[in-house]
PDB file of C-alpha atoms and ligand atoms in Angstrom:
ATOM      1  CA  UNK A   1      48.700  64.644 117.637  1.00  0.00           C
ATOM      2  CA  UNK A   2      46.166  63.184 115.517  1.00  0.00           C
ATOM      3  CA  UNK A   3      47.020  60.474 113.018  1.00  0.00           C
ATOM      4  CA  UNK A   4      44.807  60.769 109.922  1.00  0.00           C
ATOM      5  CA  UNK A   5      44.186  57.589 107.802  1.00  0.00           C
ATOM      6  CA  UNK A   6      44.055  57.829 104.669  1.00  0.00           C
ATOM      7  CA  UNK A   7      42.854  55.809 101.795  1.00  0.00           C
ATOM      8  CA  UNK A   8      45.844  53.673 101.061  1.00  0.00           C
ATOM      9  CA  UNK A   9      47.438  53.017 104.706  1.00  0.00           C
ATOM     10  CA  UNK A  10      43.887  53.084 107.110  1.00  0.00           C
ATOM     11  CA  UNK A  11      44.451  50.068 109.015  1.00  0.00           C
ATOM     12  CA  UNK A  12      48.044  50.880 109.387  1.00  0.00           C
ATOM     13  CA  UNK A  13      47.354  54.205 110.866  1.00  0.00           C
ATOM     14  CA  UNK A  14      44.681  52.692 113.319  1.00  0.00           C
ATOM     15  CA  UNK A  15      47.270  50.620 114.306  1.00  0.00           C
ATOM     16  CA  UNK A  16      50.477  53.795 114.725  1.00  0.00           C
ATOM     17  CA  UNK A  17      47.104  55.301 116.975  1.00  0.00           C
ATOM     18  CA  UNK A  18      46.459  52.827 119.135  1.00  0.00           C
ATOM     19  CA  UNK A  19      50.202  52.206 119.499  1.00  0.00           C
ATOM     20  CA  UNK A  20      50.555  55.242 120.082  1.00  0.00           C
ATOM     21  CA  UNK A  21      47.695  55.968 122.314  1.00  0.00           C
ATOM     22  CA  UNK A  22      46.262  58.993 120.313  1.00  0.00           C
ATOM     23  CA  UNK A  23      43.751  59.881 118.243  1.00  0.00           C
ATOM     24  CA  UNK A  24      42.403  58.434 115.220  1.00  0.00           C
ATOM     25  CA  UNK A  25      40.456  59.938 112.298  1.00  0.00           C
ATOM     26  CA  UNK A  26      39.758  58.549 108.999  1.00  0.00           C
ATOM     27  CA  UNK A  27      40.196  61.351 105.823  1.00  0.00           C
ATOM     28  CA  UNK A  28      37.137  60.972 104.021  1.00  0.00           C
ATOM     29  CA  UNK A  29      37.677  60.393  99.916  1.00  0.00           C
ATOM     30  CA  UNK A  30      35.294  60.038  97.333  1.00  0.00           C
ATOM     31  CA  UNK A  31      35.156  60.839  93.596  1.00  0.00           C
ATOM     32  CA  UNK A  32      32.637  63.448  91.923  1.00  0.00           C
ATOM     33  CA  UNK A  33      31.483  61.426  88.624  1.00  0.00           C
ATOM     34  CA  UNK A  34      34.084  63.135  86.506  1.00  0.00           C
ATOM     35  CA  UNK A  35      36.763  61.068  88.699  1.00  0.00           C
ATOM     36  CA  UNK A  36      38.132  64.413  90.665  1.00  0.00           C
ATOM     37  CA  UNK A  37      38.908  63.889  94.312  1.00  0.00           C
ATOM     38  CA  UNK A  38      36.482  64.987  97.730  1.00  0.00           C
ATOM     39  CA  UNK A  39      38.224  64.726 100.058  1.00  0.00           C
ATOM     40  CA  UNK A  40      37.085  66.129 103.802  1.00  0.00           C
ATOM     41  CA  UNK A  41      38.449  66.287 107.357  1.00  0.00           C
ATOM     42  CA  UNK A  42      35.551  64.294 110.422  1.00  0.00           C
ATOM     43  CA  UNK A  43      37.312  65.889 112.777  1.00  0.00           C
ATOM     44  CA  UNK A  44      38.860  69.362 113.626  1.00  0.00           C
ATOM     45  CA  UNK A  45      42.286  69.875 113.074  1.00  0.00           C
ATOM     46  CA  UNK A  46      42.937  73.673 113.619  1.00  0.00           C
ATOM     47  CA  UNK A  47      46.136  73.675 115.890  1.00  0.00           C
ATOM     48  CA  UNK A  48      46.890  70.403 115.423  1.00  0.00           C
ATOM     49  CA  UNK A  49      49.683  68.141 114.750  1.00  0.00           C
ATOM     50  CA  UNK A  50      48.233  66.007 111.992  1.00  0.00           C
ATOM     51  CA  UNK A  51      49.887  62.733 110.844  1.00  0.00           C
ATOM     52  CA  UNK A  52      48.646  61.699 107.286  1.00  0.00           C
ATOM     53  CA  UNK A  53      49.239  57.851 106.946  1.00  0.00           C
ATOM     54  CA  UNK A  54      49.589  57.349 102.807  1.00  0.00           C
ATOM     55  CA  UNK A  55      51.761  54.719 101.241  1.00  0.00           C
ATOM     56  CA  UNK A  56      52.423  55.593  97.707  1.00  0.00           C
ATOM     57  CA  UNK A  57      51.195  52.500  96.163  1.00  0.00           C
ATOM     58  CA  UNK A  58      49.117  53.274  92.529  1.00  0.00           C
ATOM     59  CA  UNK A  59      51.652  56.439  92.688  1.00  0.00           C
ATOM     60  CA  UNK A  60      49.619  58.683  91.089  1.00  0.00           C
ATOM     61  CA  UNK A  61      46.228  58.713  92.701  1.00  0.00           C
ATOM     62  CA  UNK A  62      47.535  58.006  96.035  1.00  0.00           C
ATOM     63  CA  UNK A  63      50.069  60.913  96.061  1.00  0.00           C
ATOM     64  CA  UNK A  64      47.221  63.335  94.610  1.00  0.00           C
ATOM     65  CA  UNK A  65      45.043  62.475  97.420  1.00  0.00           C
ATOM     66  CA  UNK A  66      47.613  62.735 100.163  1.00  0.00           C
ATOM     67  CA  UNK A  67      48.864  66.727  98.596  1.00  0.00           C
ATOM     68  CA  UNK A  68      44.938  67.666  98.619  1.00  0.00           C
ATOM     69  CA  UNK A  69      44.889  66.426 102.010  1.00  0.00           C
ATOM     70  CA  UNK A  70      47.913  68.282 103.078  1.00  0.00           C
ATOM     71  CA  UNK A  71      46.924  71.500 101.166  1.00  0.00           C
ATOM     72  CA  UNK A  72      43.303  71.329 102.873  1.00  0.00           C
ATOM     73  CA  UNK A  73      44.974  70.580 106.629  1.00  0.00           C
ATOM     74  CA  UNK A  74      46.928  73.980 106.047  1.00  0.00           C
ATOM     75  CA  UNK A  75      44.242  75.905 105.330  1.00  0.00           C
ATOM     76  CA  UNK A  76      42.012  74.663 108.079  1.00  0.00           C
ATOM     77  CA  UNK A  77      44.969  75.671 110.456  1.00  0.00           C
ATOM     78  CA  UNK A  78      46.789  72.434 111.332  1.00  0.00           C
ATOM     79  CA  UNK A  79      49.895  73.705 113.162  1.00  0.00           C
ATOM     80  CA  UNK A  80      52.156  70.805 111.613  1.00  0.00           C
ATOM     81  CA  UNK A  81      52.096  68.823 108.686  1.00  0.00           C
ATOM     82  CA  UNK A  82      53.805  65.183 108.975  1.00  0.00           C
ATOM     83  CA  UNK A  83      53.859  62.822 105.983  1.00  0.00           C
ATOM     84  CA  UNK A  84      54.148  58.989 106.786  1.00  0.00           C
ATOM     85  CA  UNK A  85      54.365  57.350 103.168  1.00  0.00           C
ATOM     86  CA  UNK A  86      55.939  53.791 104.194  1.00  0.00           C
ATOM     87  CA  UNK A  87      56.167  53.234 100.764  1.00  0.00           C
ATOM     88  CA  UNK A  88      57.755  56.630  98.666  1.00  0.00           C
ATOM     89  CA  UNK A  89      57.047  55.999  95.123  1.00  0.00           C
ATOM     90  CA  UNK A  90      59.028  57.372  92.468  1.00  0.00           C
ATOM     91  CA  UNK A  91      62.466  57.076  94.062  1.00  0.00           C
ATOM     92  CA  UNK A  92      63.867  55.059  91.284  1.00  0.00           C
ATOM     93  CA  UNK A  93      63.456  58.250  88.468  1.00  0.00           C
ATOM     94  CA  UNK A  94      67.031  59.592  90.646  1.00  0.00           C
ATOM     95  CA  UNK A  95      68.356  60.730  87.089  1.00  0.00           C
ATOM     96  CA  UNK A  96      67.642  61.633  83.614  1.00  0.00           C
ATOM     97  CA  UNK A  97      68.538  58.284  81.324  1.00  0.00           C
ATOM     98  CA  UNK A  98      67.203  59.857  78.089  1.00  0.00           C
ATOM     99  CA  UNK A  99      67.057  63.150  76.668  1.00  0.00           C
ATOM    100  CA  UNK A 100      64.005  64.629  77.722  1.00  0.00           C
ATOM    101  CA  UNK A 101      62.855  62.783  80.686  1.00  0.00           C
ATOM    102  CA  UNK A 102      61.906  63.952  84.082  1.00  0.00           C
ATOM    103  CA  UNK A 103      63.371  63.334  87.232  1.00  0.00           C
ATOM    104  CA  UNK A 104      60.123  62.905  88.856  1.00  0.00           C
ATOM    105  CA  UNK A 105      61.791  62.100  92.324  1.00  0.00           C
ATOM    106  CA  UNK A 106      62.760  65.874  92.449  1.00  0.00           C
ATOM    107  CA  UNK A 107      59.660  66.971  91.624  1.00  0.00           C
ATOM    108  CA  UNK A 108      58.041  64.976  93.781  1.00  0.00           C
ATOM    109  CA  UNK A 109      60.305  66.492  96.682  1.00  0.00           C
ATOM    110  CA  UNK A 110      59.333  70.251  95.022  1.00  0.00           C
ATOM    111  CA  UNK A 111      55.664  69.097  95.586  1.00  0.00           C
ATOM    112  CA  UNK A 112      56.338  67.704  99.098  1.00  0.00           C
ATOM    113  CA  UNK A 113      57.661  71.399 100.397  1.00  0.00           C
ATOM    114  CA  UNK A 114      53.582  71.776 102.080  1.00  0.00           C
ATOM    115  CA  UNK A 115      55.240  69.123 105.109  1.00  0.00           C
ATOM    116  CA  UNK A 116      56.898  69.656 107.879  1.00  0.00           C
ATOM    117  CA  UNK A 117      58.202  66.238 107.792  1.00  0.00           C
ATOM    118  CA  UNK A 118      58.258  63.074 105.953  1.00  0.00           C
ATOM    119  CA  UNK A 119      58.626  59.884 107.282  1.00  0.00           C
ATOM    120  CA  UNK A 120      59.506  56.771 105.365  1.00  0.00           C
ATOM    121  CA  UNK A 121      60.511  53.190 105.116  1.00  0.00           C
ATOM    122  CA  UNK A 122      63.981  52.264 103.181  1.00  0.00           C
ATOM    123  CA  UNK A 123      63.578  54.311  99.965  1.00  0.00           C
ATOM    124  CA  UNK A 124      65.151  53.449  97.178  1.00  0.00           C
ATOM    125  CA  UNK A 125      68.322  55.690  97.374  1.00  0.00           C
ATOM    126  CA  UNK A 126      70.432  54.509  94.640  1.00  0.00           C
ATOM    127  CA  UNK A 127      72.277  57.332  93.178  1.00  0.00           C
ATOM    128  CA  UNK A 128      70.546  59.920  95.778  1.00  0.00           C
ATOM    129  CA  UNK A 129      72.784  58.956  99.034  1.00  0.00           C
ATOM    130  CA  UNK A 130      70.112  60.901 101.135  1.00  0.00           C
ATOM    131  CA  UNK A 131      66.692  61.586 101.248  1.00  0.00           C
ATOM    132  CA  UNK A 132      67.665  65.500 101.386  1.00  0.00           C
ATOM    133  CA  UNK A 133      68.903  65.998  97.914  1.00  0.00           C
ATOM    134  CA  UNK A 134      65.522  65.208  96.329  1.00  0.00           C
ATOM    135  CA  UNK A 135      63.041  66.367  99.663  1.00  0.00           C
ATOM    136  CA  UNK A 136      63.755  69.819 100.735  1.00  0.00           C
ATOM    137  CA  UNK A 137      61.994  69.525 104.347  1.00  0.00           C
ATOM    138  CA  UNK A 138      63.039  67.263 107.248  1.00  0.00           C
ATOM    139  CA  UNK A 139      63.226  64.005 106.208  1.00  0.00           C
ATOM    140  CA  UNK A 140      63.353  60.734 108.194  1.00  0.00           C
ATOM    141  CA  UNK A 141      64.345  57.223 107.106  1.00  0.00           C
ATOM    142  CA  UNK A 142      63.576  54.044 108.679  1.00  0.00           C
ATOM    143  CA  UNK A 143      64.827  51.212 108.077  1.00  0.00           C
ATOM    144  CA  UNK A 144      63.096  47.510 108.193  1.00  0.00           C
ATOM    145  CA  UNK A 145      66.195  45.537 108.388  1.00  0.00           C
ATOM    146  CA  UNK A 146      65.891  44.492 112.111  1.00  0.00           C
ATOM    147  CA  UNK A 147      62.678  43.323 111.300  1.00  0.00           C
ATOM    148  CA  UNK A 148      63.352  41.449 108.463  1.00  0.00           C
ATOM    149  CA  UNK A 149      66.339  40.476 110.447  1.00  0.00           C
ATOM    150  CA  UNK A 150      63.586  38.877 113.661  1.00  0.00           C
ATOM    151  CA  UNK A 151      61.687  37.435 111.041  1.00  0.00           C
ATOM    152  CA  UNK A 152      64.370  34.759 109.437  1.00  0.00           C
ATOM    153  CA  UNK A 153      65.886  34.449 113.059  1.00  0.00           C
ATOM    154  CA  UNK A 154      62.490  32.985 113.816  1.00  0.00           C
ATOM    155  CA  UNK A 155      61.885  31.355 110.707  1.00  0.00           C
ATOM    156  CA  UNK A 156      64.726  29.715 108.972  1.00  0.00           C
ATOM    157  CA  UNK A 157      68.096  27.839 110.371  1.00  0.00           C
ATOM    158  CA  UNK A 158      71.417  28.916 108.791  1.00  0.00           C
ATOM    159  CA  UNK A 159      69.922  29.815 105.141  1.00  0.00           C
ATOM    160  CA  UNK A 160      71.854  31.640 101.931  1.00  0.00           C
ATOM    161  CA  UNK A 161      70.986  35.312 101.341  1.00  0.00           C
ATOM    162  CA  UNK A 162      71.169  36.523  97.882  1.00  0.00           C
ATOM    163  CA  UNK A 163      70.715  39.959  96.703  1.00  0.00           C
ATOM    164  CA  UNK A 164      69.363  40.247  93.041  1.00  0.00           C
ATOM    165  CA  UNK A 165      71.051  43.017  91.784  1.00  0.00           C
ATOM    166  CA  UNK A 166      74.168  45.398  92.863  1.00  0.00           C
ATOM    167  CA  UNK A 167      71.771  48.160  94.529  1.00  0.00           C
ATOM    168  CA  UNK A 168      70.077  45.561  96.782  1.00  0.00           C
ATOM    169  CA  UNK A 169      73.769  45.173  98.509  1.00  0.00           C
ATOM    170  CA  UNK A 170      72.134  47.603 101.552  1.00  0.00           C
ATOM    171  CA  UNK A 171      69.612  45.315 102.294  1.00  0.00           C
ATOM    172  CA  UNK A 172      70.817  41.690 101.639  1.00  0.00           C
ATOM    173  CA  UNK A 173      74.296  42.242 102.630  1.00  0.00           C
ATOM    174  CA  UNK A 174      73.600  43.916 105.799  1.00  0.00           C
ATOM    175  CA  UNK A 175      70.668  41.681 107.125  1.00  0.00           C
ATOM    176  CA  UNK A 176      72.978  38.333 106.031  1.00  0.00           C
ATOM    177  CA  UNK A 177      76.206  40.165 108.390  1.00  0.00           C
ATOM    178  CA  UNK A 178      73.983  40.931 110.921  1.00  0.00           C
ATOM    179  CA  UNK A 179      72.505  36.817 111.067  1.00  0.00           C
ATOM    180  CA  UNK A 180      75.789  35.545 109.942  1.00  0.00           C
ATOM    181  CA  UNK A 181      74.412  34.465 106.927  1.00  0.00           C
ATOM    182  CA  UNK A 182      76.559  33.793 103.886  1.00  0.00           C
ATOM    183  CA  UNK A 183      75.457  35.992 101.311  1.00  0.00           C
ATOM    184  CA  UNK A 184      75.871  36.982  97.512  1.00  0.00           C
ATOM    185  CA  UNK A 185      74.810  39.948  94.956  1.00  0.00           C
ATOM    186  CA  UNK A 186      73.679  39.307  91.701  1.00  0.00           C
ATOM    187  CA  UNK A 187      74.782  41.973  88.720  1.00  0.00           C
ATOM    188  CA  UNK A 188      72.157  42.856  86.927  1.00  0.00           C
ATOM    189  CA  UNK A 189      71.349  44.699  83.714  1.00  0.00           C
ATOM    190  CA  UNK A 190      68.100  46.142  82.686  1.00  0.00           C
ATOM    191  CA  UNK A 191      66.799  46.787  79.297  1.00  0.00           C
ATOM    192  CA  UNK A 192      63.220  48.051  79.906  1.00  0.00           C
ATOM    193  CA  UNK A 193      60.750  47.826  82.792  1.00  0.00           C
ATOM    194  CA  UNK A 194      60.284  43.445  81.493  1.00  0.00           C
ATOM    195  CA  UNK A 195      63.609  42.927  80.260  1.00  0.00           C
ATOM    196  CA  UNK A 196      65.921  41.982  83.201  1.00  0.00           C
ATOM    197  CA  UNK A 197      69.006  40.039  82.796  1.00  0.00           C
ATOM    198  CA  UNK A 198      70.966  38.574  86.456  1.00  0.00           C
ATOM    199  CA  UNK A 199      74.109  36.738  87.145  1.00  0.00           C
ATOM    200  CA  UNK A 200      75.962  36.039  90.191  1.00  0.00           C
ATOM    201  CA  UNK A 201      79.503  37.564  90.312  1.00  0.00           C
ATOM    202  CA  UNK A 202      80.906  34.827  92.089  1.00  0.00           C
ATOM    203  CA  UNK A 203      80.859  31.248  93.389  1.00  0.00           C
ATOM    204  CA  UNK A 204      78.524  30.062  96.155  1.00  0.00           C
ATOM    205  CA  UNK A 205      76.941  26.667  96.340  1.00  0.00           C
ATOM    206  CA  UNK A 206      73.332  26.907  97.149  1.00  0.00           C
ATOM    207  CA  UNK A 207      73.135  22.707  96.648  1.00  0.00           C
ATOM    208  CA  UNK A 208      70.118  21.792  99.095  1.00  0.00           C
ATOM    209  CA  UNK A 209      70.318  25.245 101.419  1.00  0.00           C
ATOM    210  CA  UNK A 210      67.819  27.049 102.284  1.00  0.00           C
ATOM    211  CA  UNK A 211      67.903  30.422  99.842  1.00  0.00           C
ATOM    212  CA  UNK A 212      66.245  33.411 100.485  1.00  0.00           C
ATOM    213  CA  UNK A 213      66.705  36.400  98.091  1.00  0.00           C
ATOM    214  CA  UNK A 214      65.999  39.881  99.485  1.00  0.00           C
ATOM    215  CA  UNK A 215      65.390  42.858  97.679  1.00  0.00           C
ATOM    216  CA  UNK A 216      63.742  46.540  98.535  1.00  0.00           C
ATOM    217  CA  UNK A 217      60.547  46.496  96.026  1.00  0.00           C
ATOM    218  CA  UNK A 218      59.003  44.104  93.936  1.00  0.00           C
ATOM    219  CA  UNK A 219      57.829  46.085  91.226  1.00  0.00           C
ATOM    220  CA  UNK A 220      56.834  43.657  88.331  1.00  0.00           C
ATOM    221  CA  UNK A 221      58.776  40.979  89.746  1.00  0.00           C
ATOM    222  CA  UNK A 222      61.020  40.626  86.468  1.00  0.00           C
ATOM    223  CA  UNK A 223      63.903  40.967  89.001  1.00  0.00           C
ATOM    224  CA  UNK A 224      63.244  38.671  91.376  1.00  0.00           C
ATOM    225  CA  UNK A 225      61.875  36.195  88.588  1.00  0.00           C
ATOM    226  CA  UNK A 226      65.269  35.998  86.603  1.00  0.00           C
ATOM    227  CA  UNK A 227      67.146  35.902  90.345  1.00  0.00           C
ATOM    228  CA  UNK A 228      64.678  32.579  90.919  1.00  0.00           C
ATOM    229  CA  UNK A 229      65.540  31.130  87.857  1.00  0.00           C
ATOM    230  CA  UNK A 230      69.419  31.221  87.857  1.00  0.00           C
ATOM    231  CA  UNK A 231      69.168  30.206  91.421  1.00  0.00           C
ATOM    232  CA  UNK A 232      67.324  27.059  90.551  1.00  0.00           C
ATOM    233  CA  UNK A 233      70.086  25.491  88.206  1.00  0.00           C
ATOM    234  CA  UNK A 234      71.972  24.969  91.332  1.00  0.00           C
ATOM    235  CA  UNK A 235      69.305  22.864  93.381  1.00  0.00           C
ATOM    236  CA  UNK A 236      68.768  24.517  96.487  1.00  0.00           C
ATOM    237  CA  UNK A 237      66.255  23.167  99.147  1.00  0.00           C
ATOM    238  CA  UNK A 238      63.833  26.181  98.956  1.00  0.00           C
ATOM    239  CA  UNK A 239      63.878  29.281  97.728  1.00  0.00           C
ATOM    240  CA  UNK A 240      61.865  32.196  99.424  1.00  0.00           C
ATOM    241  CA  UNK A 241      61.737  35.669  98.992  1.00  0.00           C
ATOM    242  CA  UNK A 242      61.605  38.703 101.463  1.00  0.00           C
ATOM    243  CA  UNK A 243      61.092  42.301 100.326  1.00  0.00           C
ATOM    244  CA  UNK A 244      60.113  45.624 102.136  1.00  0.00           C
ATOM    245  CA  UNK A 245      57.597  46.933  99.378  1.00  0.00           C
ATOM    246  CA  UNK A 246      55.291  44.472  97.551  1.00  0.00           C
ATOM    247  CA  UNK A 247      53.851  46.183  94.718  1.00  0.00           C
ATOM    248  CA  UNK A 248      53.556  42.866  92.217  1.00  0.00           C
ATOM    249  CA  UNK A 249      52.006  45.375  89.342  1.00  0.00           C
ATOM    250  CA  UNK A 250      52.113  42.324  87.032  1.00  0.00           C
ATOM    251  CA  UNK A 251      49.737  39.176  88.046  1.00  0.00           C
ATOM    252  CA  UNK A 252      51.447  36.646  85.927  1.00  0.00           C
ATOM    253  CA  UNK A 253      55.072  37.254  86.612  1.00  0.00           C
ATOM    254  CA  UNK A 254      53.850  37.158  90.212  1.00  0.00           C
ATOM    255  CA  UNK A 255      51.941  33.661  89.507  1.00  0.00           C
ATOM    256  CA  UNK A 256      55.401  32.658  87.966  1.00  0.00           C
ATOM    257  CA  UNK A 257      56.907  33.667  91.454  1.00  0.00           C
ATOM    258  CA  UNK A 258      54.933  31.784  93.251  1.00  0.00           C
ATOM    259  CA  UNK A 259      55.002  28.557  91.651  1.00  0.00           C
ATOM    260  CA  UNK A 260      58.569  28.554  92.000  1.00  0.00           C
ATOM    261  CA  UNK A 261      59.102  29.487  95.856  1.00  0.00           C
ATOM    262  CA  UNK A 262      58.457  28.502  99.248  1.00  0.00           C
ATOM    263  CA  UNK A 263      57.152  30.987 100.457  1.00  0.00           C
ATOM    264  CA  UNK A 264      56.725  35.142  99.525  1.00  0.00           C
ATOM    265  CA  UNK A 265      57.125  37.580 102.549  1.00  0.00           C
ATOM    266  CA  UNK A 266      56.734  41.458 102.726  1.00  0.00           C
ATOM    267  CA  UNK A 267      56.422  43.727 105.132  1.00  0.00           C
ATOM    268  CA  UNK A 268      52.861  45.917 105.036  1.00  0.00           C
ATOM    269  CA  UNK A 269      54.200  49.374 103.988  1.00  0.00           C
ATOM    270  CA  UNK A 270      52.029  48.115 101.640  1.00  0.00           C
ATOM    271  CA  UNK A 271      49.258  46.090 102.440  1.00  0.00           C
ATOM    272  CA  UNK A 272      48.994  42.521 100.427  1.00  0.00           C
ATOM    273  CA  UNK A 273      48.413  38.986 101.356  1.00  0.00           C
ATOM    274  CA  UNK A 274      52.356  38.259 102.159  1.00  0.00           C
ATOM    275  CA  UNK A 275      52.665  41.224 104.466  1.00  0.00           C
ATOM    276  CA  UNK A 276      53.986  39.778 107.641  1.00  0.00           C
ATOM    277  CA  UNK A 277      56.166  41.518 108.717  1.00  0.00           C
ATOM    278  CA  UNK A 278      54.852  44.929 110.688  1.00  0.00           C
ATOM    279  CA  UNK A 279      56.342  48.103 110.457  1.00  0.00           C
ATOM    280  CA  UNK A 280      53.731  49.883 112.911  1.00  0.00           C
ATOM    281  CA  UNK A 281      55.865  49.808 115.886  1.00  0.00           C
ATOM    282  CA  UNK A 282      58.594  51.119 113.689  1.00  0.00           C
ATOM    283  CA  UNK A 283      56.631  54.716 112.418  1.00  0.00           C
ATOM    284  CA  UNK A 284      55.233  54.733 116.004  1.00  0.00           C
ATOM    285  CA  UNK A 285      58.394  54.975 117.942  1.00  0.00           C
ATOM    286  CA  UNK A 286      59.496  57.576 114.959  1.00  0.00           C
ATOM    287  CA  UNK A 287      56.727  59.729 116.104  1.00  0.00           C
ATOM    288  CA  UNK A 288      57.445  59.811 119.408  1.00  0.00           C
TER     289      UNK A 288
HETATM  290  C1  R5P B 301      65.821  48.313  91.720  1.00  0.00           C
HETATM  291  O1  R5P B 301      66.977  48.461  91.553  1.00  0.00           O
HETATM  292  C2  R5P B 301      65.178  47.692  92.917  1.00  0.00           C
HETATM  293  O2  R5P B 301      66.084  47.358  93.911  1.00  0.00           O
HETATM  294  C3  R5P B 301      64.352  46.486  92.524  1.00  0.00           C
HETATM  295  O3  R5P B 301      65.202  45.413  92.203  1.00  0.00           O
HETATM  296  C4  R5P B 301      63.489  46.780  91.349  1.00  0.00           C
HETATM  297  O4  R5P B 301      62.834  47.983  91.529  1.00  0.00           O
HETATM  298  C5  R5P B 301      62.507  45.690  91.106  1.00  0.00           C
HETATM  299  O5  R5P B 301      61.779  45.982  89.963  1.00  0.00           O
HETATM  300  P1  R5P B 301      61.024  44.844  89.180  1.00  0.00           P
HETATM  301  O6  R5P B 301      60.262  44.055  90.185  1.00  0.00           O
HETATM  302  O7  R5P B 301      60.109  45.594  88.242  1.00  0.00           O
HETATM  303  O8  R5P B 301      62.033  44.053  88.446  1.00  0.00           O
END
């Protein structure tokens, strides 16, 4: 097996390598002036099992890149394909909301049919209940609950859990049952991608606790900025924030979440400065 950084995910694939005791090689990606992709193999790969380590963050690029690299490993001869996208972009378009739009998660999975596998970190299945009906090859699906789970163990004595919205019951519920946490999910309507509304169905006093609110992706952060701001009225000690996929696309509502939290912690499916939590040991056993 040879895991294959690529340009998104290198120093996590060192890291599944070394973990894993095999070999390393770094895809090699540059741009012709025009902007296409060059992309080339440093190491031979006929007959091998090739691991290509690509989160999906900047979607577009990133998954271009990681199909050129899978469409060149086949033709060199790789004998198996294996995707490890910690973070699987494009989850979220599950359905068609308006005449006319695509459901780029299917088409994503149509695109995916060159791997033998795909490995990934909790993605968003919301009205998908498994990876399958959008990803026509063998799919697996960590999860990075235990970890988040370790992490406020370690960290934080008998705090609140609150989910911001009704989808982020698999992650906030679960983790708060499994630390015997109380916990709470927000409702929460959206308008467009920076219009969020949140409320919290029901009573829970959050007076001078500990809060933390957990949620699967930070995408703009409108979500988690409306779930800081009703949470406030009621005067908790601290509120922090945990999520599995830290894309913060928009710099001031993430300025606005800082200034108004303790503390921000992801884990490093994608790689920013609040990654702390490690999911190497997690993709490495999965590839065992
Ligand atoms: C959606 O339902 C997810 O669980 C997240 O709450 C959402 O993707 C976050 O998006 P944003 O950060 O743009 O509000």
């Amino acid at each position: 097996m040879i895991i294959i950084g690529c340009s998104k995910s290198r120093e996590l694939a060192k890291s599944i390598a070394k973990k894993l005791k095999v070999k390393y090689s770094e895809l090699l990606v540059n741009k012709f002036p025009d902007g296409e992709f060059h992309i080339r193999y440093m190491t031979d790969i006929k007959n091998e099992i090739i691991v290509l380590v690509q989160t999906l963050h900047e979607p577009n690029e990133s998954t271009l890149e990681l199909l050129f690299a899978a469409y060149t490993a086949k033709d060199l001869g790789a004998k198996k394909i294996i995707a490890v996208c910690p973070y699987l972009a494009y989850m979220r378009q599950d359905k068609r909301f308006n005449s006319g739009e695509a459901v780029s998660s299917k088409y994503m999975g149509q695109l995916f049919k060159i791997f033998d596998t795909l490995i990934t970190i909790d993605p968003h299945l919301h009205r998908y209940k498994n990876l399958n009906e959008a990803y026509p090859i063998k799919c697996i699906k960590l999860s990075a609950n235990l970890l988040i789970e370790d992490f406020i163990a370690k960290n934080y004595n008998n705090p609140i859990i609150i989910g911001p919205d009704d989808e982020s019951y698999q992650w906030a519920s679960s983790i708060a049952n499994k630390i015997h946490a109380s916990a709470a999910v927000m409702h929460k309507n959206r308008f467009t991608s920076n219009k969020v509304r949140v409320h919290l169905n029901e009573e829970i006093d959050m007076n001078k606790k500990d809060v933390i609110i957990i949620d699967d992706i930070i995408s703009t952060g409108h979500t988690i900025f409306e779930a800081i701001k009703t949470i406030k009225k009621d005067k908790p000690k601290s509120i922090n924030i945990i999520a599995i996929h830290g894309v913060f696309a928009d710099k001031k509502i993430y300025d606005d979440i800082k200034d108004n939290t303790k503390s921000i912690v992801t884990t490093n499916t994608i790689q920013n400065k609040h990654s702390d939590i490690n999911v190497a040991d997690l993709i490495a056993n999965a590839l065992k």
